[in-house]
Short mmCIF file of C-alpha atoms in Angstrom, two decimals:
data_model
loop_
_atom_site.label_atom_id
_atom_site.label_comp_id
_atom_site.label_asym_id
_atom_site.label_seq_id
_atom_site.Cartn_x
_atom_site.Cartn_y
_atom_site.Cartn_z
CA MET U 1 -196.37 173.06 -33.64
CA ALA U 2 -198.21 169.76 -33.05
CA ARG U 3 -197.06 166.94 -34.95
CA ASN U 4 -199.27 164.01 -36.78
CA THR U 5 -198.32 161.02 -35.10
CA GLY U 6 -201.30 159.15 -34.81
CA ARG U 7 -202.67 156.58 -37.37
CA ARG U 8 -205.10 158.13 -40.12
CA ALA U 9 -207.32 156.65 -41.73
CA ARG U 10 -207.03 155.97 -45.56
CA ARG U 11 -210.22 156.99 -46.99
CA GLY U 12 -212.81 154.93 -44.20
CA ASP U 13 -213.38 151.71 -42.15
CA ALA U 14 -212.13 150.26 -46.10
CA SER U 15 -209.33 151.35 -45.49
CA ARG U 16 -208.50 149.18 -41.83
CA GLU U 17 -210.38 146.26 -43.72
CA GLN U 18 -207.91 146.21 -45.83
CA LEU U 19 -204.44 146.56 -43.88
CA GLN U 20 -205.33 145.23 -40.44
CA GLN U 21 -204.08 142.05 -39.68
CA GLY U 22 -203.17 142.58 -35.99
CA SER U 23 -201.02 142.97 -33.72
CA PRO U 24 -197.23 141.71 -34.61
CA SER U 25 -195.67 139.84 -32.47
CA PRO U 26 -191.94 141.40 -30.59
CA ALA U 27 -190.05 139.42 -33.37
CA GLY U 28 -191.77 141.09 -36.26
CA ARG U 29 -191.85 144.34 -34.82
CA ALA U 30 -188.07 144.34 -34.82
CA SER U 31 -187.95 143.34 -38.57
CA ALA U 32 -190.56 145.94 -39.71
CA VAL U 33 -190.04 147.93 -42.96
CA ALA U 34 -191.14 151.77 -42.92
CA ILE U 35 -192.29 152.87 -46.54
CA VAL U 36 -192.27 156.52 -46.60
CA VAL U 37 -193.65 157.93 -50.40
CA ALA U 38 -195.66 161.01 -50.51
CA GLY U 39 -198.86 158.79 -52.01
CA PRO U 40 -200.37 155.14 -52.44
CA ALA U 41 -199.25 155.02 -56.04
CA ASP U 42 -195.40 155.78 -54.92
CA ALA U 43 -195.57 152.64 -52.73
CA VAL U 44 -197.46 149.63 -55.09
CA PRO U 45 -193.65 149.27 -56.64
CA LEU U 46 -191.89 149.38 -53.04
CA ILE U 47 -194.69 146.96 -51.76
CA ASN U 48 -194.02 144.42 -54.68
CA SER U 49 -190.58 143.82 -54.27
CA GLU U 50 -191.24 143.45 -50.86
CA PRO U 51 -189.86 139.71 -49.41
CA ALA U 52 -191.95 137.06 -48.06
CA GLY U 53 -192.42 137.52 -44.43
CA SER U 54 -192.40 141.39 -43.93
CA VAL U 55 -193.99 143.61 -42.24
CA ILE U 56 -195.09 146.21 -43.94
CA GLU U 57 -195.64 149.82 -42.47
CA LEU U 58 -196.81 152.58 -44.89
CA VAL U 59 -196.35 156.19 -44.33
CA TRP U 60 -197.56 158.96 -46.95
CA LEU U 61 -197.92 162.57 -47.71
CA ASP U 62 -201.44 161.94 -49.46
CA GLY U 63 -204.40 159.94 -49.55
CA GLY U 64 -204.18 160.04 -53.99
CA ALA U 65 -207.25 159.37 -56.23
CA PRO U 66 -209.16 156.81 -56.42
CA ALA U 67 -207.18 154.81 -58.28
CA GLU U 68 -203.79 154.88 -57.03
CA GLN U 69 -205.71 154.02 -53.63
CA ARG U 70 -207.21 150.98 -55.79
CA ALA U 71 -203.31 150.05 -57.28
CA MET U 72 -202.44 150.18 -53.68
CA GLU U 73 -204.76 148.09 -52.35
CA ALA U 74 -204.28 145.41 -55.25
CA ALA U 75 -200.65 145.53 -54.00
CA VAL U 76 -201.10 144.83 -50.26
CA ALA U 77 -203.47 142.08 -51.12
CA GLN U 78 -201.01 140.53 -53.61
CA ALA U 79 -197.86 141.17 -50.76
CA LYS U 80 -200.11 138.94 -48.00
CA ARG U 81 -201.42 136.21 -50.07
CA ARG U 82 -197.23 135.79 -50.51
CA GLY U 83 -196.77 136.35 -46.36
CA CYS U 84 -196.28 140.01 -45.56
CA ARG U 85 -198.04 141.59 -42.61
CA PHE U 86 -199.92 145.45 -42.31
CA PRO U 87 -200.35 145.45 -38.71
CA GLY U 88 -202.38 148.48 -39.19
CA GLU U 89 -203.43 151.58 -41.57
CA PRO U 90 -201.26 153.95 -42.86
CA PHE U 91 -199.14 157.41 -41.22
CA LEU U 92 -200.63 160.57 -42.94
CA LEU U 93 -198.22 163.77 -43.21
CA TYR U 94 -199.32 166.96 -43.24
CA ALA U 95 -197.60 169.10 -45.02
CA ALA U 96 -199.22 172.25 -44.24
CA ASP U 97 -198.62 171.42 -40.40
CA GLY U 98 -194.82 171.94 -41.96
CA ASN U 99 -191.94 169.79 -40.21
CA LEU U 100 -191.92 166.80 -42.32
CA THR U 101 -189.15 165.47 -41.28
CA GLY U 102 -190.13 165.63 -37.33
CA GLN U 103 -193.43 164.16 -37.95
CA ILE U 104 -191.96 160.92 -39.74
CA LEU U 105 -189.34 160.74 -37.19
CA ASP U 106 -192.10 160.02 -34.30
CA VAL U 107 -193.72 157.94 -36.87
CA LEU U 108 -190.44 156.05 -36.82
CA HIS U 109 -190.65 155.94 -32.86
CA GLU U 110 -193.77 154.45 -33.25
CA ILE U 111 -192.63 151.61 -35.93
CA GLU U 112 -189.35 151.05 -34.36
CA PRO U 113 -188.22 149.73 -38.06
CA VAL U 114 -184.92 148.00 -38.85
CA ARG U 115 -185.42 149.02 -42.50
CA VAL U 116 -186.82 152.07 -44.16
CA ARG U 117 -187.81 152.74 -47.91
CA THR U 118 -188.12 156.63 -49.82
CA LEU U 119 -187.98 157.08 -53.29
CA ASP U 120 -185.21 159.69 -54.62
CA PRO U 121 -183.96 162.47 -52.76
CA ASP U 122 -182.05 163.76 -55.95
CA PRO U 123 -184.04 162.80 -59.05
CA ALA U 124 -182.11 163.19 -62.47
CA HIS U 125 -183.09 166.04 -64.89
CA SER U 126 -185.28 165.56 -67.44
CA ASP U 127 -184.37 168.83 -69.35
CA PHE U 128 -181.55 171.36 -69.60
CA ASP U 129 -183.14 175.42 -69.29
CA ARG U 130 -179.38 176.44 -71.38
CA GLU U 131 -180.42 179.96 -70.72
CA ARG U 132 -180.51 180.21 -66.74
CA LYS U 133 -177.95 177.40 -66.64
CA LEU U 134 -180.35 175.39 -64.09
CA PRO U 135 -181.81 171.31 -64.65
CA ILE U 136 -185.71 171.02 -65.59
CA VAL U 137 -186.72 168.02 -63.10
CA SER U 138 -190.04 166.63 -64.21
CA GLU U 139 -190.48 164.52 -61.01
CA PRO U 140 -193.08 166.26 -58.89
CA ALA U 141 -191.40 167.82 -56.18
CA ALA U 142 -193.25 166.15 -53.10
CA ARG U 143 -191.58 162.83 -53.88
CA GLY U 144 -187.93 164.45 -53.18
CA GLN U 145 -189.38 166.76 -50.25
CA VAL U 146 -190.57 163.25 -48.65
CA ALA U 147 -187.25 161.69 -49.77
CA ARG U 148 -185.29 164.35 -48.14
CA SER U 149 -187.36 164.57 -44.56
CA THR U 150 -187.17 160.62 -44.31
CA LEU U 151 -183.76 160.07 -44.94
CA ARG U 152 -183.31 162.93 -42.04
CA ALA U 153 -185.83 161.36 -39.78
CA ALA U 154 -183.91 158.15 -39.94
CA ARG U 155 -180.78 159.27 -39.05
CA ARG U 156 -182.14 160.98 -35.89
CA TYR U 157 -184.13 157.83 -35.35
CA GLN U 158 -180.63 155.72 -35.11
CA LEU U 159 -178.89 158.29 -33.54
CA ALA U 160 -181.77 158.20 -30.92
CA VAL U 161 -181.80 154.68 -30.48
CA GLY U 162 -178.66 153.78 -30.84
CA THR U 163 -179.35 150.49 -33.21
CA PRO U 164 -178.20 150.71 -37.00
CA VAL U 165 -181.87 151.84 -39.74
CA PHE U 166 -180.46 150.87 -43.16
CA VAL U 167 -182.30 152.96 -45.88
CA ASP U 168 -183.15 151.96 -49.82
CA CYS U 169 -184.53 154.94 -51.97
CA ARG U 170 -186.51 153.80 -54.65
CA ARG U 171 -184.45 155.20 -58.08
CA ALA U 172 -187.23 157.94 -59.83
CA GLY U 173 -188.22 157.20 -63.24
CA ALA U 174 -187.15 152.79 -62.44
CA ASP U 175 -189.62 150.60 -63.98
CA PRO U 176 -192.08 149.27 -61.70
CA ALA U 177 -191.29 146.57 -62.32
CA LEU U 178 -188.02 146.26 -61.30
CA PRO U 179 -187.08 145.10 -57.80
CA ALA U 180 -185.46 146.97 -55.44
CA ALA U 181 -182.28 146.14 -55.35
CA ALA U 182 -181.90 146.60 -59.78
CA CYS U 183 -183.75 150.16 -59.49
CA SER U 184 -181.65 152.35 -55.58
CA ARG U 185 -180.66 155.65 -55.85
CA TYR U 186 -177.64 154.12 -53.72
CA PRO U 187 -176.15 150.60 -54.99
CA ARG U 188 -176.20 148.05 -52.06
CA PRO U 189 -172.79 146.69 -50.64
CA THR U 190 -170.61 143.73 -52.06
CA GLN U 191 -167.22 143.74 -50.51
CA TRP U 192 -168.38 144.98 -47.18
CA LEU U 193 -166.85 142.42 -44.89
CA LEU U 194 -162.40 143.00 -45.07
CA THR U 195 -159.43 141.51 -43.50
CA GLY U 196 -157.17 143.71 -41.74
CA LYS U 197 -153.41 143.86 -41.59
CA ASP U 198 -153.50 141.34 -38.02
CA GLY U 199 -155.77 139.50 -40.03
CA ARG U 200 -158.51 140.20 -38.43
CA LEU U 201 -162.11 140.61 -39.64
CA SER U 202 -164.10 144.26 -39.76
CA ALA U 203 -167.50 143.93 -41.25
CA TYR U 204 -168.43 147.57 -42.93
CA LEU U 205 -172.23 149.02 -43.61
CA PRO U 206 -174.33 152.29 -44.79
CA THR U 207 -177.05 153.19 -42.27
CA ALA U 208 -178.75 156.29 -42.60
CA ALA U 209 -176.88 157.90 -39.54
CA GLY U 210 -173.68 156.89 -41.55
CA VAL U 211 -170.96 153.66 -41.21
CA VAL U 212 -171.11 150.72 -38.81
CA ARG U 213 -168.57 149.00 -37.37
CA TRP U 214 -168.54 145.14 -36.60
CA THR U 215 -165.07 144.13 -35.50
CA GLU U 216 -163.91 140.41 -34.60
CA GLY U 217 -162.69 139.94 -31.70
CA ARG U 218 -158.58 138.79 -31.05
CA THR U 219 -159.52 135.98 -30.13
CA GLU U 220 -162.88 133.27 -32.01
CA ALA U 221 -164.08 133.19 -27.99
CA GLU U 222 -164.40 137.11 -27.99
CA GLY U 223 -166.47 137.18 -30.25
CA TRP U 224 -167.69 140.45 -31.92
CA SER U 225 -167.87 144.05 -30.98
CA GLY U 226 -170.22 146.03 -32.45
CA PRO U 227 -172.07 147.63 -34.06
CA GLU U 228 -169.93 150.97 -33.60
CA LEU U 229 -171.43 153.89 -35.20
CA LEU U 230 -168.23 155.29 -36.88
CA GLN U 231 -168.35 159.45 -36.82
CA GLY U 232 -168.27 161.20 -39.72
CA PRO U 233 -170.39 163.20 -42.29
CA GLU U 234 -174.20 163.47 -42.93
CA LEU U 235 -173.74 160.45 -45.46
CA MET U 236 -176.07 159.40 -48.18
CA PRO U 237 -176.77 155.71 -48.28
CA ALA U 238 -174.38 153.50 -49.85
CA LEU U 239 -170.23 152.87 -49.01
CA THR U 240 -167.67 152.10 -50.87
CA VAL U 241 -164.78 149.23 -49.01
CA LEU U 242 -161.55 149.47 -50.59
CA ARG U 243 -158.61 147.23 -49.31
CA GLY U 244 -155.52 149.53 -49.74
CA PRO U 245 -151.92 148.07 -50.75
CA GLU U 246 -151.12 147.99 -47.98
CA GLY U 247 -153.88 146.44 -46.40
CA TYR U 248 -155.68 149.92 -45.11
CA ALA U 249 -160.18 150.11 -45.43
CA TYR U 250 -161.11 152.61 -47.32
CA LEU U 251 -164.53 154.02 -47.45
CA ILE U 252 -165.91 156.01 -49.60
CA GLY U 253 -168.57 157.82 -50.26
CA LEU U 254 -171.15 160.55 -50.78
CA SER U 255 -171.68 163.03 -48.15
CA ARG U 256 -174.54 165.82 -48.21
CA THR U 257 -174.36 169.48 -47.00
CA LYS U 258 -176.99 171.71 -46.40
CA ARG U 259 -175.78 175.04 -48.21
CA LYS U 260 -176.31 178.87 -46.73
CA ASP U 261 -178.49 179.79 -49.08
CA SER U 262 -180.57 177.48 -50.21
CA GLY U 263 -180.18 173.37 -51.19
CA SER U 264 -177.39 171.12 -50.23
CA ASP U 265 -173.44 170.59 -51.45
CA VAL U 266 -172.94 166.73 -52.31
CA GLU U 267 -169.16 165.53 -52.40
CA VAL U 268 -167.16 162.18 -52.89
CA VAL U 269 -165.45 162.00 -49.66
CA TYR U 270 -163.20 158.84 -48.31
CA ALA U 271 -161.70 157.83 -44.73
CA ALA U 272 -159.17 155.03 -44.15
CA GLN U 273 -158.55 152.93 -40.80
CA TYR U 274 -155.42 152.16 -40.43
CA GLN U 275 -155.53 149.57 -37.29
CA THR U 276 -158.36 146.40 -36.84
CA GLY U 277 -160.94 148.05 -34.57
CA ARG U 278 -159.50 151.51 -34.23
CA PRO U 279 -160.94 154.45 -34.86
CA ILE U 280 -160.69 156.47 -38.58
CA GLY U 281 -159.14 158.79 -39.85
CA PRO U 282 -160.20 161.83 -40.65
CA TRP U 283 -163.13 162.10 -43.62
CA THR U 284 -161.19 163.50 -46.90
CA THR U 285 -163.03 165.56 -49.70
CA VAL U 286 -162.46 164.59 -53.34
CA GLY U 287 -165.20 167.19 -54.59
CA ASN U 288 -167.97 166.80 -57.73
CA PRO U 289 -166.94 167.09 -61.13
CA ASN U 290 -170.06 169.35 -61.62
CA ALA U 291 -169.65 171.50 -58.03
CA ALA U 292 -169.93 174.64 -59.93
CA SER U 293 -173.57 174.07 -59.81
CA TRP U 294 -175.33 172.65 -57.26
CA GLN U 295 -177.96 171.68 -58.71
CA MET U 296 -175.70 169.65 -61.57
CA ALA U 297 -173.75 168.45 -58.86
CA ARG U 298 -176.95 166.95 -56.38
CA GLU U 299 -176.96 164.33 -59.77
CA THR U 300 -173.57 162.85 -59.41
CA GLY U 301 -173.67 159.39 -59.11
CA PHE U 302 -172.03 156.79 -56.81
CA PRO U 303 -168.23 156.83 -56.42
CA VAL U 304 -166.45 153.20 -57.18
CA ALA U 305 -162.37 153.56 -56.83
CA THR U 306 -159.41 150.81 -57.13
CA PHE U 307 -156.04 151.05 -56.10
CA ASP U 308 -153.66 150.51 -59.63
CA ALA U 309 -150.60 147.98 -59.55
CA ASN U 310 -148.55 151.20 -57.99
CA GLY U 311 -150.73 151.77 -55.43
CA VAL U 312 -152.32 155.17 -56.66
CA LEU U 313 -155.87 155.65 -56.37
CA HIS U 314 -158.71 155.93 -58.69
CA VAL U 315 -162.32 157.32 -58.35
CA PHE U 316 -165.11 157.22 -60.80
CA VAL U 317 -168.20 158.50 -60.45
CA ARG U 318 -171.07 158.95 -63.40
CA ASN U 319 -172.01 162.92 -64.00
CA PHE U 320 -173.99 164.70 -64.60
CA GLY U 321 -174.08 164.38 -68.35
CA HIS U 322 -174.08 160.38 -67.47
CA SER U 323 -170.70 159.80 -68.66
CA ILE U 324 -167.93 159.05 -66.42
CA SER U 325 -165.55 161.65 -64.63
CA VAL U 326 -162.75 160.26 -62.69
CA ARG U 327 -160.49 161.90 -60.29
CA ARG U 328 -156.56 159.82 -59.49
CA GLN U 329 -153.83 160.92 -56.83
CA THR U 330 -151.13 162.07 -57.84
CA PRO U 331 -146.80 161.22 -56.90
CA LYS U 332 -146.85 163.25 -54.17
CA GLY U 333 -150.83 162.10 -52.83
CA ARG U 334 -152.76 164.48 -53.54
CA MET U 335 -155.75 164.44 -55.90
CA ALA U 336 -155.13 165.58 -58.99
CA GLY U 337 -158.20 167.47 -61.47
CA TRP U 338 -161.46 165.35 -62.80
CA GLU U 339 -161.08 164.37 -65.99
CA ALA U 340 -164.15 163.47 -67.63
CA LEU U 341 -164.07 160.79 -70.06
CA GLY U 342 -166.69 161.05 -72.02
CA GLY U 343 -168.84 158.77 -74.57
CA LEU U 344 -170.71 156.27 -73.40
CA ARG U 345 -173.90 157.38 -71.18
CA VAL U 346 -173.82 155.14 -68.63
CA ALA U 347 -176.24 154.52 -65.87
CA ASP U 348 -175.47 154.47 -61.91
CA GLU U 349 -173.66 151.09 -62.02
CA LEU U 350 -169.75 151.08 -62.69
CA VAL U 351 -167.13 148.45 -61.09
CA ALA U 352 -163.36 149.56 -61.45
CA PHE U 353 -160.12 147.03 -61.12
CA PRO U 354 -156.36 147.39 -61.77
CA ALA U 355 -154.68 146.38 -64.59
CA ALA U 356 -151.42 143.93 -64.64
CA GLN U 357 -149.44 146.55 -67.34
CA GLY U 358 -150.55 149.38 -64.04
CA GLY U 359 -153.73 151.26 -65.25
CA VAL U 360 -157.10 150.58 -64.28
CA HIS U 361 -160.15 149.34 -66.43
CA VAL U 362 -163.22 150.42 -65.91
CA VAL U 363 -166.55 148.43 -66.60
CA ALA U 364 -170.08 150.30 -66.73
CA ARG U 365 -173.64 149.26 -67.43
CA ALA U 366 -175.24 151.54 -70.61
CA ARG U 367 -178.22 153.89 -69.49
CA ASP U 368 -179.88 153.40 -72.45
CA THR U 369 -179.76 149.28 -73.55
CA ALA U 370 -179.37 146.54 -71.72
CA SER U 371 -175.31 146.56 -72.59
CA ALA U 372 -172.42 148.16 -71.13
CA GLY U 373 -168.87 149.85 -71.84
CA HIS U 374 -165.61 149.59 -70.94
CA PHE U 375 -162.57 152.16 -70.55
CA PHE U 376 -159.29 151.10 -70.17
CA GLN U 377 -155.83 152.77 -69.36
CA GLN U 378 -152.87 151.40 -69.32
CA ASP U 379 -151.33 153.46 -67.26
CA VAL U 380 -151.64 156.27 -65.83
CA LYS U 381 -149.85 158.55 -68.43
CA ALA U 382 -151.70 157.08 -71.10
CA ALA U 383 -154.97 157.95 -72.43
CA TRP U 384 -158.42 156.16 -71.97
CA VAL U 385 -160.09 153.61 -73.90
CA GLU U 386 -163.25 153.09 -74.93
CA ASN U 387 -164.75 149.63 -76.15
CA ARG U 388 -168.55 149.32 -76.34
CA ARG U 389 -168.24 146.13 -78.17
CA ILE U 390 -168.30 143.47 -75.42
CA PRO U 391 -170.12 140.53 -74.32
CA VAL U 392 -171.12 142.21 -71.00
CA SER U 393 -175.27 142.21 -71.62
CA PRO U 394 -175.66 143.31 -67.61
CA TYR U 395 -179.29 142.89 -65.61
CA PRO U 396 -179.46 146.20 -63.64
CA GLY U 397 -177.92 146.20 -59.73
CA SER U 398 -175.55 142.85 -60.59
CA LEU U 399 -172.47 144.66 -61.46
CA SER U 400 -169.27 143.77 -59.24
CA VAL U 401 -165.34 142.73 -59.43
CA ALA U 402 -164.88 139.07 -59.14
CA PRO U 403 -162.60 137.84 -56.48
CA GLU U 404 -159.75 136.78 -58.87
CA GLY U 405 -158.45 139.84 -59.74
CA GLY U 406 -159.38 141.66 -63.40
CA VAL U 407 -162.27 139.50 -63.62
CA VAL U 408 -165.73 140.85 -63.67
CA ARG U 409 -169.61 139.25 -62.72
CA PHE U 410 -172.84 140.19 -63.73
CA ARG U 411 -176.20 138.64 -64.01
CA TYR U 412 -177.18 138.44 -67.62
CA ALA U 413 -179.89 140.31 -68.60
CA GLY U 414 -182.12 137.86 -70.36
CA SER U 415 -181.72 134.91 -67.87
CA ASN U 416 -180.48 136.22 -64.81
CA GLU U 417 -177.90 134.13 -64.60
CA VAL U 418 -174.61 134.52 -63.02
CA CYS U 419 -171.92 135.30 -65.73
CA VAL U 420 -168.28 136.10 -65.31
CA TRP U 421 -165.86 137.50 -68.10
CA TRP U 422 -162.53 139.92 -68.21
CA PRO U 423 -161.36 141.91 -70.65
CA GLY U 424 -160.30 140.42 -73.91
CA ALA U 425 -162.84 137.84 -73.62
CA GLN U 426 -164.91 137.21 -76.84
CA VAL U 427 -168.00 135.59 -74.05
CA PRO U 428 -168.76 135.62 -70.97
CA ILE U 429 -168.95 132.09 -69.04
CA GLY U 430 -171.66 131.42 -67.29
CA LEU U 431 -172.54 129.97 -63.58
CA GLY U 432 -176.17 129.61 -63.02
CA GLY U 433 -177.47 130.80 -60.34
CA PRO U 434 -180.61 132.84 -61.74
CA GLU U 435 -182.73 132.31 -58.29
CA GLY U 436 -182.35 136.27 -56.65
CA ILE U 437 -180.88 139.22 -57.31
CA GLY U 438 -177.70 141.25 -57.29
CA PRO U 439 -174.34 141.09 -57.40
CA VAL U 440 -171.60 138.45 -55.99
CA ALA U 441 -169.01 138.48 -53.74
CA GLY U 442 -165.84 136.00 -53.14
CA VAL U 443 -162.91 135.22 -52.58
CA SER U 444 -160.47 133.23 -54.94
CA GLY U 445 -157.45 130.67 -53.30
CA ALA U 446 -159.74 128.78 -50.43
CA ASP U 447 -158.13 125.60 -49.96
CA ILE U 448 -160.57 123.38 -50.47
CA GLN U 449 -158.93 119.66 -49.52
CA GLY U 450 -155.86 120.55 -50.65
CA TRP U 451 -157.36 122.44 -53.93
CA GLY U 452 -157.26 126.16 -54.59
CA CYS U 453 -160.83 127.47 -55.00
CA THR U 454 -163.11 130.84 -56.15
CA VAL U 455 -165.92 130.43 -53.02
CA LEU U 456 -168.56 132.54 -55.04
CA VAL U 457 -171.67 134.37 -52.88
CA ARG U 458 -174.96 135.62 -53.88
CA GLU U 459 -178.51 136.11 -52.82
CA GLY U 460 -180.66 133.70 -53.36
CA THR U 461 -184.46 132.56 -53.35
CA GLY U 462 -186.10 135.46 -51.08
CA GLY U 463 -182.93 137.29 -49.40
CA VAL U 464 -181.25 133.54 -48.71
CA ALA U 465 -177.22 133.54 -49.07
CA ALA U 466 -176.23 130.79 -51.84
CA ILE U 467 -172.65 130.00 -51.50
CA GLY U 468 -170.92 128.09 -54.50
CA ALA U 469 -167.26 127.38 -55.78
CA TYR U 470 -165.05 126.06 -58.16
CA PRO U 471 -161.10 125.61 -59.48
CA ASP U 472 -159.39 128.79 -59.35
CA GLY U 473 -159.08 130.41 -63.06
CA ARG U 474 -161.45 127.19 -64.40
CA PRO U 475 -165.63 128.91 -63.95
CA ASP U 476 -166.27 127.19 -66.63
CA THR U 477 -166.32 123.91 -64.81
CA GLY U 478 -169.51 124.92 -63.42
CA VAL U 479 -170.99 125.66 -60.13
CA TRP U 480 -173.40 124.31 -57.63
CA TRP U 481 -175.00 127.03 -55.52
CA GLU U 482 -176.17 125.57 -52.08
CA GLU U 483 -178.67 128.44 -49.72
CA SER U 484 -178.09 128.80 -46.25
CA GLY U 485 -179.55 130.70 -43.83
CA GLU U 486 -181.99 133.52 -43.59
CA PRO U 487 -182.62 136.21 -45.29
CA SER U 488 -180.30 139.25 -45.05
CA VAL U 489 -181.13 142.95 -45.00
CA VAL U 490 -177.73 143.19 -47.12
CA PRO U 491 -176.05 141.32 -49.92
CA PRO U 492 -174.31 138.71 -48.72
CA ALA U 493 -170.17 139.56 -47.81
CA ALA U 494 -167.09 137.36 -47.98
CA ALA U 495 -163.30 137.18 -47.02
CA PHE U 496 -160.56 135.48 -45.28
CA ASP U 497 -159.96 134.95 -41.21
CA SER U 498 -156.37 134.93 -39.75
CA ARG U 499 -156.40 130.78 -40.44
CA GLY U 500 -157.01 130.86 -43.79
CA ARG U 501 -160.62 129.54 -43.55
CA VAL U 502 -163.70 131.69 -45.92
CA VAL U 503 -165.76 133.41 -43.88
CA ILE U 504 -169.27 134.12 -45.23
CA ALA U 505 -171.32 137.19 -43.57
CA THR U 506 -174.52 138.41 -43.23
CA VAL U 507 -177.05 140.96 -41.71
CA GLY U 508 -180.47 139.60 -40.45
CA MET U 509 -183.83 140.90 -40.82
CA ASP U 510 -182.90 142.06 -37.41
CA GLY U 511 -179.87 144.14 -38.12
CA THR U 512 -177.98 141.59 -36.08
CA LEU U 513 -174.51 140.50 -37.70
CA ARG U 514 -174.51 136.72 -39.28
CA VAL U 515 -171.42 134.98 -39.72
CA ALA U 516 -170.23 131.19 -40.90
CA ARG U 517 -166.50 130.66 -40.99
CA GLN U 518 -165.09 127.36 -43.45
CA GLN U 519 -164.53 124.19 -42.23
CA LEU U 520 -161.22 123.24 -42.77
CA GLY U 521 -159.92 119.42 -43.75
CA SER U 522 -164.51 118.57 -44.18
CA GLN U 523 -165.33 116.39 -47.31
CA GLY U 524 -165.91 119.37 -49.56
CA LEU U 525 -166.98 122.99 -48.64
CA GLU U 526 -169.12 122.99 -45.36
CA PHE U 527 -169.61 125.64 -43.03
CA THR U 528 -170.18 126.19 -39.27
CA PRO U 529 -173.93 126.76 -38.15
CA TRP U 530 -174.55 130.95 -38.57
CA THR U 531 -173.78 132.90 -35.19
CA VAL U 532 -175.34 136.02 -33.89
CA HIS U 533 -173.84 138.84 -33.06
#
């Protein structure tokens, strides 16, 4: 059956006049973003959240009603005013021809995108049929169909061309005014740069085809190798990266396996890397708290994890009922059964960290209010305790674990300012930095003129990395933020190299790794120029 790969006018010459902006330069083509949706109205919030300078290619299944077209045209005009470019008319897919995945794949080969943005492949249920024991999803079926086909096509495209493709799925039902980072179905990576046991750095990032890795050479002169696609199951486009107590890197994600009858099984999986640059270990399944029903299991949130003070792994997910489920290792190293914490109905935004007494803490953004809940366990034998009265009001997509340990960072919902809070604190401490969006990463114990300091890195204006610092344990002294580098596809990350220098890493809009190192002995906190790998 033929695939529709040619450009299609949306409706008459007006669409050509509205969207045509000349041919992009080679550099522009390398940084193109493909927005693949069911119809023009679905494209509007994705266009609105694209940063200045983006090269946007539109792909949809249905031309939509006149009102949808007008809304899309207004979004395009606004995007052009902030410097975005639209190289040509939208691609129009044809459901009647079948093989949507093949059609989208052909489009991706023509567009050559570094980024792909689409809809929610597994939207949450709006009701539940108790007689049939099945969730009821009110989201139009075409949206999920296009999203799932896009994920498959992006995976095949990356495997064919061999370069990373970064995918973002916008959560169904999200506020149209929210930026992309605040309503992604799968969270953006935060602590994706890790120091191995031998002192070398590795960068792990989720892409359409799986996890890609860059590895630091044994000497600075060797540079970095990668990006290398790691072997593994078909993963959804997100990744939790965790450094274990023994210094190994743990990669945690959601796998999706097609069932023989119908639907797909979604499971939490993890793998470990024991030596820098070597192949990772086998991917092990942790299962799904709603495994009895694949229709319910597909809605599972993205996992987070932590090791407690005794080295026990704890894995947390948001379950079908919008509460938290946890599974942990037994003393023999196996995984115990899933345990539901109940209580607060939470969004798909959790962070976990160890407690000093040997247990763990979890902070979760509430589903229906601008607040958060705190769950903790003093040790593995103790009951879970819930506290909903914590002074944490996080902007969506901003929760992260602080490098000091036992501390949470977030952007205050009312101002977007970066804040820090720890269990027991009566109020959070503001750190400034209301520009940008998303979580904050960093390291503690950095040497700045002989002082131990915490260095933070976050997205600033237009996705450019913003770097700040304060004396260890004294966030109340304030933070001066300074932007550096170019816009990044992912939030910036930080780690120490083998000489104890802070290393900041980003990924340029062309998909290449960029690294800057701290200059020890300088006056203040200074970094080398960015190097591209």
